[in-house]
PDB file of C-alpha atoms in Angstrom:
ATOM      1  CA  UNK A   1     153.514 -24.993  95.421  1.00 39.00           C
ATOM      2  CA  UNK A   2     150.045 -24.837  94.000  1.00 38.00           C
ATOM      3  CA  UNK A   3     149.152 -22.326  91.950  1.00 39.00           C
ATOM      4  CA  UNK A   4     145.779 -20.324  92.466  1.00 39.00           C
ATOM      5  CA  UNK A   5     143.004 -20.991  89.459  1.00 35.00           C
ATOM      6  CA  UNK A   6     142.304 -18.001  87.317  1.00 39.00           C
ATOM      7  CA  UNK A   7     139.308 -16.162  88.035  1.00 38.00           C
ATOM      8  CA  UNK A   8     139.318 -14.525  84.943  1.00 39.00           C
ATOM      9  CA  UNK A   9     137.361 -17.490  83.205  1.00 41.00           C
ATOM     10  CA  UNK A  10     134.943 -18.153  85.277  1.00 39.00           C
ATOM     11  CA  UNK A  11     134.063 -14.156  85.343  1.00 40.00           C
ATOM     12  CA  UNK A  12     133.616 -14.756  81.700  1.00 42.00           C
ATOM     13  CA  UNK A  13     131.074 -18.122  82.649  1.00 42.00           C
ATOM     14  CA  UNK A  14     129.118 -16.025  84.824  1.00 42.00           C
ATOM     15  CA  UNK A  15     128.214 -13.133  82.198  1.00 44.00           C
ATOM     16  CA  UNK A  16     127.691 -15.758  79.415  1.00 45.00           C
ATOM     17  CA  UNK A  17     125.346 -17.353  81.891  1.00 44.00           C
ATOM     18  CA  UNK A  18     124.075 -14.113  82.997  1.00 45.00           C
ATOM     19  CA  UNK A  19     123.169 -12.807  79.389  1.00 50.00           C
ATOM     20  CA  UNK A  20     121.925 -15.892  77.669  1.00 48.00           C
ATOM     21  CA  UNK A  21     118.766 -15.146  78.640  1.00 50.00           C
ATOM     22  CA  UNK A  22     118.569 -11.653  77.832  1.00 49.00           C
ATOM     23  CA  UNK A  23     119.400 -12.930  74.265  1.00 53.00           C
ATOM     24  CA  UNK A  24     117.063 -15.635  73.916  1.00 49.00           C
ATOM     25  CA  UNK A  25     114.411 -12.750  74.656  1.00 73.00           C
ATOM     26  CA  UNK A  26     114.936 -10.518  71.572  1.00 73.00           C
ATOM     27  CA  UNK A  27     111.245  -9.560  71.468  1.00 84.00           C
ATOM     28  CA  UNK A  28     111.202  -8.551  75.274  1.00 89.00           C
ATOM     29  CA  UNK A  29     109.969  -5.104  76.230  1.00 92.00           C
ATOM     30  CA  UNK A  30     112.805  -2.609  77.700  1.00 93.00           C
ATOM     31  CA  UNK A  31     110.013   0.044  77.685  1.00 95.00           C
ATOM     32  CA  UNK A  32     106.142   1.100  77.125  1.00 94.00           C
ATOM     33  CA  UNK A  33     105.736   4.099  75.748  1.00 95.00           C
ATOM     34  CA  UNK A  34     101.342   4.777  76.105  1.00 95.00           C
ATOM     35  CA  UNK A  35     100.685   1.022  75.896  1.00 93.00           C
ATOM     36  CA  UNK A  36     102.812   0.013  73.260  1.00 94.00           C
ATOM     37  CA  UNK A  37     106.643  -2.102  73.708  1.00 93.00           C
ATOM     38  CA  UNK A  38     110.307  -0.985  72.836  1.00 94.00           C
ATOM     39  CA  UNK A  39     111.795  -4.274  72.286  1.00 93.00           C
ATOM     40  CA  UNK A  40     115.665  -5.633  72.591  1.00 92.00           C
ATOM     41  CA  UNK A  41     115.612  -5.981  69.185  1.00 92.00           C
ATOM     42  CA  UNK A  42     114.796  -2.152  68.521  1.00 93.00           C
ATOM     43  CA  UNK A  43     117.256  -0.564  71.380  1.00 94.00           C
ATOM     44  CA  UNK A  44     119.634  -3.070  70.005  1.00 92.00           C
ATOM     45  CA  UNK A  45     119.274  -1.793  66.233  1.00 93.00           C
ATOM     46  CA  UNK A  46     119.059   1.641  67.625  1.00 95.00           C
ATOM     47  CA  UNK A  47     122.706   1.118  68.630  1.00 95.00           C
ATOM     48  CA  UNK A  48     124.411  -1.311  65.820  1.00 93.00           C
ATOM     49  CA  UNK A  49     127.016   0.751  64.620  1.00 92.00           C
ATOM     50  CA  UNK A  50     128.875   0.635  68.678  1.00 96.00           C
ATOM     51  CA  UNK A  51     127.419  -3.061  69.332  1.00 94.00           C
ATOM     52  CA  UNK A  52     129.692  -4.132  65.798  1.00 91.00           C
ATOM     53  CA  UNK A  53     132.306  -2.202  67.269  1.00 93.00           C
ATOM     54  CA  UNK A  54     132.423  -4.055  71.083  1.00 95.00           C
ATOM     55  CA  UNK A  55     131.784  -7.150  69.476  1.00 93.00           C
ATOM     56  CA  UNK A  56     135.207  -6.264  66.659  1.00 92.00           C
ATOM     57  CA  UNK A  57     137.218  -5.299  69.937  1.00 95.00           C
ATOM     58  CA  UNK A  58     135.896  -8.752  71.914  1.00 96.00           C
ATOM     59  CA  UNK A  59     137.173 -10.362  68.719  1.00 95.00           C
ATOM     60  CA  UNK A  60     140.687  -9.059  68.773  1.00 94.00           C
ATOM     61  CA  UNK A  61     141.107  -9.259  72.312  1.00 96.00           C
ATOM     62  CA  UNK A  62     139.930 -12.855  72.128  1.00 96.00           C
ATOM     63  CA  UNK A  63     142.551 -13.372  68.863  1.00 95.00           C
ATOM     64  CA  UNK A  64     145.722 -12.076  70.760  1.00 95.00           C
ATOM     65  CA  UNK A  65     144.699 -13.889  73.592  1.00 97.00           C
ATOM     66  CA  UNK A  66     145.094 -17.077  72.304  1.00 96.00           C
ATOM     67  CA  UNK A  67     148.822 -17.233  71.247  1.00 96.00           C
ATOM     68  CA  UNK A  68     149.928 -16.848  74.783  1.00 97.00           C
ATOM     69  CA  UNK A  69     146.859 -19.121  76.317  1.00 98.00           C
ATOM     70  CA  UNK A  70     148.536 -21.863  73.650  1.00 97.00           C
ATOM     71  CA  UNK A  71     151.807 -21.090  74.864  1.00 97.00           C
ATOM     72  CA  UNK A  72     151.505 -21.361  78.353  1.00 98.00           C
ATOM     73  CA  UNK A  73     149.304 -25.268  77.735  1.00 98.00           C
ATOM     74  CA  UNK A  74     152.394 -26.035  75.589  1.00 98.00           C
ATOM     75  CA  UNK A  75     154.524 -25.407  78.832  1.00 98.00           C
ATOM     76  CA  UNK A  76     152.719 -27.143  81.175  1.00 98.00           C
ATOM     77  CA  UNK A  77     152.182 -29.906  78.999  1.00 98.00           C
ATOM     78  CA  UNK A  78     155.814 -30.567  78.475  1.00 98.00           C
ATOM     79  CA  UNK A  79     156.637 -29.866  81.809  1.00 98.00           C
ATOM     80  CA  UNK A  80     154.308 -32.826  83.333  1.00 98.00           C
ATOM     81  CA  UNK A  81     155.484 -35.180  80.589  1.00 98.00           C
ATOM     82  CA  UNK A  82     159.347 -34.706  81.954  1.00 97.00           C
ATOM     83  CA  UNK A  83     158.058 -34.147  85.899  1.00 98.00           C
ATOM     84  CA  UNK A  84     159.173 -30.699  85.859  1.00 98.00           C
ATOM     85  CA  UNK A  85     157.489 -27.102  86.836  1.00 98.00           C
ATOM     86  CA  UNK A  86     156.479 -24.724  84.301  1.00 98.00           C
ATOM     87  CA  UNK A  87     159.778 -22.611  85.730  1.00 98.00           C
ATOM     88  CA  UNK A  88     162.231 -25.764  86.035  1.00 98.00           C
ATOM     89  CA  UNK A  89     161.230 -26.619  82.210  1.00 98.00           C
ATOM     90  CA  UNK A  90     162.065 -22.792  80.798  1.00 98.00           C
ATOM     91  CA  UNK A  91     164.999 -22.737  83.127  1.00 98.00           C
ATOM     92  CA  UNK A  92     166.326 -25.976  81.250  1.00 98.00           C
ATOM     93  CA  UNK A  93     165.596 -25.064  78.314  1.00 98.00           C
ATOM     94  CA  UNK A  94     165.393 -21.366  78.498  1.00 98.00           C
ATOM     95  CA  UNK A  95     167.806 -20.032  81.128  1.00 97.00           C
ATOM     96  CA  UNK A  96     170.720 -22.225  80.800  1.00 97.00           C
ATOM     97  CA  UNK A  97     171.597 -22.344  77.110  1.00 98.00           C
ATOM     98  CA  UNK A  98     171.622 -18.394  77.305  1.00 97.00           C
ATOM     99  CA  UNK A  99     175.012 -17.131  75.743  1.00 97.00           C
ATOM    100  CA  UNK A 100     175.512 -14.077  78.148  1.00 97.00           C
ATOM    101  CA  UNK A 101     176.706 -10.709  76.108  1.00 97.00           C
ATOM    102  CA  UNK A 102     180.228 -10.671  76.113  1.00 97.00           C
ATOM    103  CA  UNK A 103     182.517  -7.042  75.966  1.00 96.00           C
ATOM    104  CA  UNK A 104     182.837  -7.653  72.403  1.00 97.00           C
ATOM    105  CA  UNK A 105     179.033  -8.456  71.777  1.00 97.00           C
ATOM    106  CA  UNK A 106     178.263  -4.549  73.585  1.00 96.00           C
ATOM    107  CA  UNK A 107     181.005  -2.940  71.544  1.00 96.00           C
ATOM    108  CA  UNK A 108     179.666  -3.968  68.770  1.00 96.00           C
ATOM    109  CA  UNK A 109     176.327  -3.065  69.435  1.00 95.00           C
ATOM    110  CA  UNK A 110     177.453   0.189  70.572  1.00 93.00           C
ATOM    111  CA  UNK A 111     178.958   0.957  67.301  1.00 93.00           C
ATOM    112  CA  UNK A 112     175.743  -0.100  65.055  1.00 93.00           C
ATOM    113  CA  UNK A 113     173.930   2.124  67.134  1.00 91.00           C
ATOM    114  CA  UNK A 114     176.134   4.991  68.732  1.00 87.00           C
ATOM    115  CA  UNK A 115     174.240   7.264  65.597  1.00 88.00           C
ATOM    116  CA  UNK A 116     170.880   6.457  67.566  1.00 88.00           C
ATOM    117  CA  UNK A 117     172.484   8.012  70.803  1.00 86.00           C
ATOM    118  CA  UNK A 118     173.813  11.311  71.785  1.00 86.00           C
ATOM    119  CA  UNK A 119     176.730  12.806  70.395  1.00 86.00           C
ATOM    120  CA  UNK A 120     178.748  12.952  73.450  1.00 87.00           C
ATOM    121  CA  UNK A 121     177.055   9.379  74.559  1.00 89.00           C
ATOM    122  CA  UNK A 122     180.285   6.522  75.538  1.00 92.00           C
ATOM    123  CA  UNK A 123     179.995   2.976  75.658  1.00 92.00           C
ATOM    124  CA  UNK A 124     180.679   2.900  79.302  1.00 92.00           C
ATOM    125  CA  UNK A 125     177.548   5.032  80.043  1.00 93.00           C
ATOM    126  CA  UNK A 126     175.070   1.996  78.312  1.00 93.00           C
ATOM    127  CA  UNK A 127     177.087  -0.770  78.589  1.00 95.00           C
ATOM    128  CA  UNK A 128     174.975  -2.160  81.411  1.00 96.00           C
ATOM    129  CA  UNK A 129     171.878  -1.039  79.292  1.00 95.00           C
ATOM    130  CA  UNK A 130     173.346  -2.491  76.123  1.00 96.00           C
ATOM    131  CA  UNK A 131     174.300  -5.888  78.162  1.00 97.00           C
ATOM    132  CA  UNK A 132     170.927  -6.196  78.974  1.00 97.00           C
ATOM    133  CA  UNK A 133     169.205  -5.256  76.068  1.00 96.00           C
ATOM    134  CA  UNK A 134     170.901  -8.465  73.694  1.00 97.00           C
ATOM    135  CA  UNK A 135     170.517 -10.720  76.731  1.00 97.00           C
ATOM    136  CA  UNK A 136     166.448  -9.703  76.782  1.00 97.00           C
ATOM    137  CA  UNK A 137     166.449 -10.721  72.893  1.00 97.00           C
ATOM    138  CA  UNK A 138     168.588 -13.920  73.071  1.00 98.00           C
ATOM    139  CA  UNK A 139     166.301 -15.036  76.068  1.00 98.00           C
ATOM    140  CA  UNK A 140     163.426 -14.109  73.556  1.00 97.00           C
ATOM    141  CA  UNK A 141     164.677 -15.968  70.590  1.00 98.00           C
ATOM    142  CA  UNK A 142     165.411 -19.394  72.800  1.00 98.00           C
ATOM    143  CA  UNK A 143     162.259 -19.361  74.329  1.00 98.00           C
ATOM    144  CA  UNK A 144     160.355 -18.907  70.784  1.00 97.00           C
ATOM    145  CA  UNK A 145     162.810 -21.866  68.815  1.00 98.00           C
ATOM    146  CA  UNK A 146     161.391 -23.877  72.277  1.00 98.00           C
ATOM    147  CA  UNK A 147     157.877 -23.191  71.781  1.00 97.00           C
ATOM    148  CA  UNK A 148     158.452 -24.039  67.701  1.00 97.00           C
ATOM    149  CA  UNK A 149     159.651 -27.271  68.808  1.00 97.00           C
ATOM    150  CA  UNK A 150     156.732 -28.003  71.320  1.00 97.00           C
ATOM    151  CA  UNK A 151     154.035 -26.767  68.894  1.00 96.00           C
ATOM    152  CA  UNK A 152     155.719 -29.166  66.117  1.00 95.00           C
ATOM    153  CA  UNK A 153     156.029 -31.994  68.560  1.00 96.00           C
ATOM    154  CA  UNK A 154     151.893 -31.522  70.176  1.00 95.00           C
ATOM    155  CA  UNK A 155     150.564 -30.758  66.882  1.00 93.00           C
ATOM    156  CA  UNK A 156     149.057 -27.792  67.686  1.00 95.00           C
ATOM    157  CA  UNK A 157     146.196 -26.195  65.432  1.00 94.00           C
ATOM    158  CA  UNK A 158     144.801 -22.608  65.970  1.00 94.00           C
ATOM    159  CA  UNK A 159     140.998 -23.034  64.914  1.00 95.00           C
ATOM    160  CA  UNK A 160     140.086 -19.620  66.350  1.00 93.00           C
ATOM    161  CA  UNK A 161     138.942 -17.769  63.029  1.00 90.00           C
ATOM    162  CA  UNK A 162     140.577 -14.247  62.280  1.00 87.00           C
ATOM    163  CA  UNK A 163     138.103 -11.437  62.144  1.00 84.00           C
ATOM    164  CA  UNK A 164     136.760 -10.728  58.677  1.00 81.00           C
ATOM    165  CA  UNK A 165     134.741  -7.893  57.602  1.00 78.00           C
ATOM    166  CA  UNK A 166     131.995  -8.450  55.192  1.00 83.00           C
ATOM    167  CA  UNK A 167     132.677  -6.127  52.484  1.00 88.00           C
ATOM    168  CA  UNK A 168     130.084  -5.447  48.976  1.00 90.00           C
ATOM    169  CA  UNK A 169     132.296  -5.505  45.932  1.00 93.00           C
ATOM    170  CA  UNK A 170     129.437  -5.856  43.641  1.00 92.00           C
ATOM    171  CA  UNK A 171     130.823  -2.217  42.363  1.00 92.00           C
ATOM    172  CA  UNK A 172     134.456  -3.056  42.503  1.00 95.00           C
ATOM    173  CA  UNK A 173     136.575  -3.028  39.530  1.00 96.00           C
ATOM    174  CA  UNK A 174     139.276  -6.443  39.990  1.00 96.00           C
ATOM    175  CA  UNK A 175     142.813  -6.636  38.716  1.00 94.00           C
ATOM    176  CA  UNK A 176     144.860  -9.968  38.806  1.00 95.00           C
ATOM    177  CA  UNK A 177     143.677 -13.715  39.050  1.00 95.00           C
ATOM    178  CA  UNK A 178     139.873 -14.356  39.564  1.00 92.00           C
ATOM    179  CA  UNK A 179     140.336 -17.508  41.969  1.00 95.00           C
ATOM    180  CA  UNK A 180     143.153 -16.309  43.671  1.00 96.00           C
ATOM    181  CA  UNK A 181     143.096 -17.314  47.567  1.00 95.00           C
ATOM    182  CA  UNK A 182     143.718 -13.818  48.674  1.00 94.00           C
ATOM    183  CA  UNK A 183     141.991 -10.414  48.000  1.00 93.00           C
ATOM    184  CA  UNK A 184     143.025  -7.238  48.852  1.00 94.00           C
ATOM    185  CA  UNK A 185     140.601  -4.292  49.188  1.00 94.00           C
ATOM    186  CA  UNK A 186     141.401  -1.182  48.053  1.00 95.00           C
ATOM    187  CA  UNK A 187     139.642   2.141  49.178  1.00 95.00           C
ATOM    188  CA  UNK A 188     141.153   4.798  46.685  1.00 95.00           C
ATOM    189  CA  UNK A 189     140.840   8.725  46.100  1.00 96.00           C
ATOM    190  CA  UNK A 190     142.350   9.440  42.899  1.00 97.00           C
ATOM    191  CA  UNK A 191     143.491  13.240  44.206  1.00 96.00           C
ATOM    192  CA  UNK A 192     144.962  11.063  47.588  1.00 96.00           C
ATOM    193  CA  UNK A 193     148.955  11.026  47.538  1.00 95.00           C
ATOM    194  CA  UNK A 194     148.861   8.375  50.044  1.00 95.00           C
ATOM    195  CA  UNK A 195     146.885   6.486  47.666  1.00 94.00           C
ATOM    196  CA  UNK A 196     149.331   7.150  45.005  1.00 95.00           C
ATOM    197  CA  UNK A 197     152.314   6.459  46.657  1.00 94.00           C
ATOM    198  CA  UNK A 198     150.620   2.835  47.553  1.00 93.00           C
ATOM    199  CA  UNK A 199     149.607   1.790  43.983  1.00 91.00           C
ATOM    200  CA  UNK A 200     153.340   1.115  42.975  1.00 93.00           C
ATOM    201  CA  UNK A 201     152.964  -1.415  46.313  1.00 94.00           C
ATOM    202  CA  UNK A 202     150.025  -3.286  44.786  1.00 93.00           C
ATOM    203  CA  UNK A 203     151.606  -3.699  41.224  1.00 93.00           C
ATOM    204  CA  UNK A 204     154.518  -5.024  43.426  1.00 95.00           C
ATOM    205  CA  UNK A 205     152.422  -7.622  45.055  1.00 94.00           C
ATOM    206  CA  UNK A 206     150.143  -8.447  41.633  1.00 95.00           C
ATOM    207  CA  UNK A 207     153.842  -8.959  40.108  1.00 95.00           C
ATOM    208  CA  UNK A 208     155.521 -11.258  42.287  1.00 96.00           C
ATOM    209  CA  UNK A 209     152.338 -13.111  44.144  1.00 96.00           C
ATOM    210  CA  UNK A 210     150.598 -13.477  40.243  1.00 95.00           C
ATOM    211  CA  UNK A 211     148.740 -16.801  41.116  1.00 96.00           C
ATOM    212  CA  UNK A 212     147.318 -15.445  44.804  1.00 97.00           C
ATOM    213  CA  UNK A 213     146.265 -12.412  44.815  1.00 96.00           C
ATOM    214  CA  UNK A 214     144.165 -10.275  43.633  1.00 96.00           C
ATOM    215  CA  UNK A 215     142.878  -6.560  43.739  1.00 96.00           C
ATOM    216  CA  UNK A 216     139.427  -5.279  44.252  1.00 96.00           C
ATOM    217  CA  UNK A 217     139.218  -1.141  43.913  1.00 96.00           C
ATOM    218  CA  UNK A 218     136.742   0.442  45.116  1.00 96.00           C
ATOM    219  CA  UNK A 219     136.076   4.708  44.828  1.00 94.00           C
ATOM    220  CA  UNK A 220     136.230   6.224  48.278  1.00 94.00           C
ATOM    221  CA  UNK A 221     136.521  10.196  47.003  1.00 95.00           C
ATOM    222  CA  UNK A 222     137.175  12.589  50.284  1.00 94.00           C
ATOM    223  CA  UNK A 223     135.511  15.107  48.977  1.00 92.00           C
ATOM    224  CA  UNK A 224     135.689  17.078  52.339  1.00 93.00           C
ATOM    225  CA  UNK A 225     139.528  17.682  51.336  1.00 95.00           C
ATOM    226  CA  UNK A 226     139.826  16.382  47.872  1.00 96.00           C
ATOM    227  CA  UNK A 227     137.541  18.550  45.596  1.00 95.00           C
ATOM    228  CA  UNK A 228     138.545  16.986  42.250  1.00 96.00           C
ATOM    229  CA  UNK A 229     138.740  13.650  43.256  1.00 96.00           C
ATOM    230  CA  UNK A 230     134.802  12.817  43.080  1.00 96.00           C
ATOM    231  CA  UNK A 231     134.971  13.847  39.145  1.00 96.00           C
ATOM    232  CA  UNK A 232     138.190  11.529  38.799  1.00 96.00           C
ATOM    233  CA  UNK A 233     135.881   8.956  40.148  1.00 96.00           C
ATOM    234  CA  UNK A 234     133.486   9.462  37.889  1.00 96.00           C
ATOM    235  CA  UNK A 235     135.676   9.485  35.052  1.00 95.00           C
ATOM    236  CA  UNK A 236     137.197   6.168  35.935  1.00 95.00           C
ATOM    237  CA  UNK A 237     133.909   4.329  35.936  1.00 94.00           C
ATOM    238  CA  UNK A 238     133.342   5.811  32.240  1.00 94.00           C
ATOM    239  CA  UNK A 239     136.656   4.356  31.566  1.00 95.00           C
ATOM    240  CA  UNK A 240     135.427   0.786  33.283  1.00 95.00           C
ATOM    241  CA  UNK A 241     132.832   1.012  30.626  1.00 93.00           C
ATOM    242  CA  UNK A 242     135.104   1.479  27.574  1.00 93.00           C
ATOM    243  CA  UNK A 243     137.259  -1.292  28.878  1.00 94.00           C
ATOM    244  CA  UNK A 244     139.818   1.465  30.113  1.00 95.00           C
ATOM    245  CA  UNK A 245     139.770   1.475  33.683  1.00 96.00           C
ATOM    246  CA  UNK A 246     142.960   0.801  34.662  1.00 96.00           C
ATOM    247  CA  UNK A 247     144.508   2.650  32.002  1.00 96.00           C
ATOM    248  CA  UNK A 248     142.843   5.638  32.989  1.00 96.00           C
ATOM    249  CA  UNK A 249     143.513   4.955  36.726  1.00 96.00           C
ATOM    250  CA  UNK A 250     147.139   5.008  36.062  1.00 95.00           C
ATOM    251  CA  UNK A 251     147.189   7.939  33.996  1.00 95.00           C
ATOM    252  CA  UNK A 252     144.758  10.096  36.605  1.00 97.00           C
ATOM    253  CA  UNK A 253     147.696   8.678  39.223  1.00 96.00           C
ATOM    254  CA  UNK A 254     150.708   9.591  36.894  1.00 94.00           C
ATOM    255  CA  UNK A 255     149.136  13.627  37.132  1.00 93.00           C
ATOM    256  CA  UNK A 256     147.167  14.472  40.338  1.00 95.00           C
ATOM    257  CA  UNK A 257     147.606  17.799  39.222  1.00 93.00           C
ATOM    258  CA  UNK A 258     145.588  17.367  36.128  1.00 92.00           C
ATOM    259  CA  UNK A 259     142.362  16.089  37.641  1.00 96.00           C
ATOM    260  CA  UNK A 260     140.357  19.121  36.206  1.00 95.00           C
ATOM    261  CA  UNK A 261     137.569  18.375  33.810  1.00 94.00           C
ATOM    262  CA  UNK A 262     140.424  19.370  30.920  1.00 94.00           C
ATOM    263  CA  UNK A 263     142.880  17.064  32.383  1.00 94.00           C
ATOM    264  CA  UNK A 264     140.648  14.502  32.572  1.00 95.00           C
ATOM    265  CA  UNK A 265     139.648  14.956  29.096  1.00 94.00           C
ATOM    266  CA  UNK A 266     143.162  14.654  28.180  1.00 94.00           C
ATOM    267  CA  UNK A 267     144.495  11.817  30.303  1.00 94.00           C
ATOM    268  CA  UNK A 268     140.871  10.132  28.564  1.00 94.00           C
ATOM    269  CA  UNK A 269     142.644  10.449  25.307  1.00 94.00           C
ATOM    270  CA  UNK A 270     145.987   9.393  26.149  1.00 93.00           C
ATOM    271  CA  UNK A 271     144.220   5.953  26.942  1.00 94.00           C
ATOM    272  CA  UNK A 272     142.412   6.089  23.933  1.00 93.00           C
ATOM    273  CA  UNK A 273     139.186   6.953  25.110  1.00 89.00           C
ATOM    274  CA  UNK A 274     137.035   9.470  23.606  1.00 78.00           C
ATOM    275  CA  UNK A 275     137.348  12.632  25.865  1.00 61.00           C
ATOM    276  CA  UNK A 276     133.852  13.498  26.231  1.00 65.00           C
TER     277      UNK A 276
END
């Protein structure tokens, strides 16, 4: 049986098609106000912040779309190369090497999880539910080893690029290897216990990934809800300058609750800063 063609692609054709031109006419008027154009390019700037946003959530729609658009090639390529359907190849492969849950396999199951349920909950009420439940994952770990094997054996390369944000870290402060592959960005409040409970995380990572990553910190003070943390900031670029920034940024960590101008004087100390 044939199946139908996708319309979904050639929807997307049609508005590429239909906007090209609007794009190639950046300088176009969209309105005269006494004599005088509003261009594309001004409504277009006018609006930036929510154009960067549609074009962010095109990107991800467009990057977890094309796992499964690989997937399903994979599939159909195999299945020609044997003379099979799609459906006869994952039944083959798929479908009939399934292990189906025994008694044991629910009992078991019930028992890692019976905390998870209610009190009075019995095996025989979810042992259908149960059944079904390891059968859905088995199915789901054959039919990923399959597609390991096809991408392995068809050489398949994802070129689509991940989105990256551009990000200025001229005023960042770095910790770890300067040509490391990978850099993480860190926006930090130094009165944030989020923040703090994190940096223990990143020391983690520095420690045990020493050769590939890296840290750039960069002050994000909520001052809205964090009154002392725009004076920590400022204290920890002082520190930056006297070669104590880290220091400092542990310390101010250590004690959020000594982020008053005393504190700060005295955490400045402990580092062997000045104070002033």
């Amino acid at each position: 049986m044939s199946r139908p063609i996708p319309s979904v692609p050639l929807v997307s054709f049609a508005l590429l098609f239909a906007l090209a031109p609007v794009r190639a006419q950046e300088n176009a008027p969209v309105a005269m106000i006494g004599g005088e154009a509003v261009t594309l390019a001004e409504l277009e700037a006018s609006v930036e912040t929510q154009l960067e946003e549609l074009e962010r959530q095109r990107h991800r729609v467009l990057e977890d779309a094309v796992g499964p658009l690989v997937e399903r090639r994979l599939v159909e390529l195999e299945a020609a190369q044997r003379e099979l359907t799609p459906d006869e190849l994952l039944d083959a492969e798929v479908t009939a090497k399934l292990v189906p849950a025994s008694d044991a396999d629910v009992s078991a199951w019930f028992e890692q999880n019976k905390s998870r349920l209610m009190p009075d909950s019995t095996e025989e009420q979810f042992a259908d539910q149960i059944r079904s439940a390891i059968e859905r994952d088995r199915v789901q770990a054959l039919y990923g080893a399959f597609l390991r094997q096809l991408r392995d054996k068809h050489d398949v390369q994802i070129l689509f690029e991940p989105l990256r944000l551009e990000i200025d870290l001229s005023s960042a402060t770095w910790k770890g290897n300067e040509s490391a592959p990978v850099t993480l960005v860190e926006f930090s409040d130094f009165q944030c216990p989020a923040c703090k409970g994190f940096n223990p995380v990143l020391d983690r990572l520095l420690e045990r990934y020493p050769e590939e990553v890296r840290v750039a910190f960069l002050q994000n003070p909520l001052r809205s809800i964090h009154p002392k943390a725009q004076r920590a900031a400022e204290a920890a670029l002082c520190a930056r300058d006297g070669g104590k920034f880290w220091e400092l940024h542990d310390e101010m960590f250590r004690d959020q609750q000594r982020l008053d101008p005393e504190g700060l004087k005295v955490a400045a100390r402990k580092v062997g800063l000045d104070g002033e």
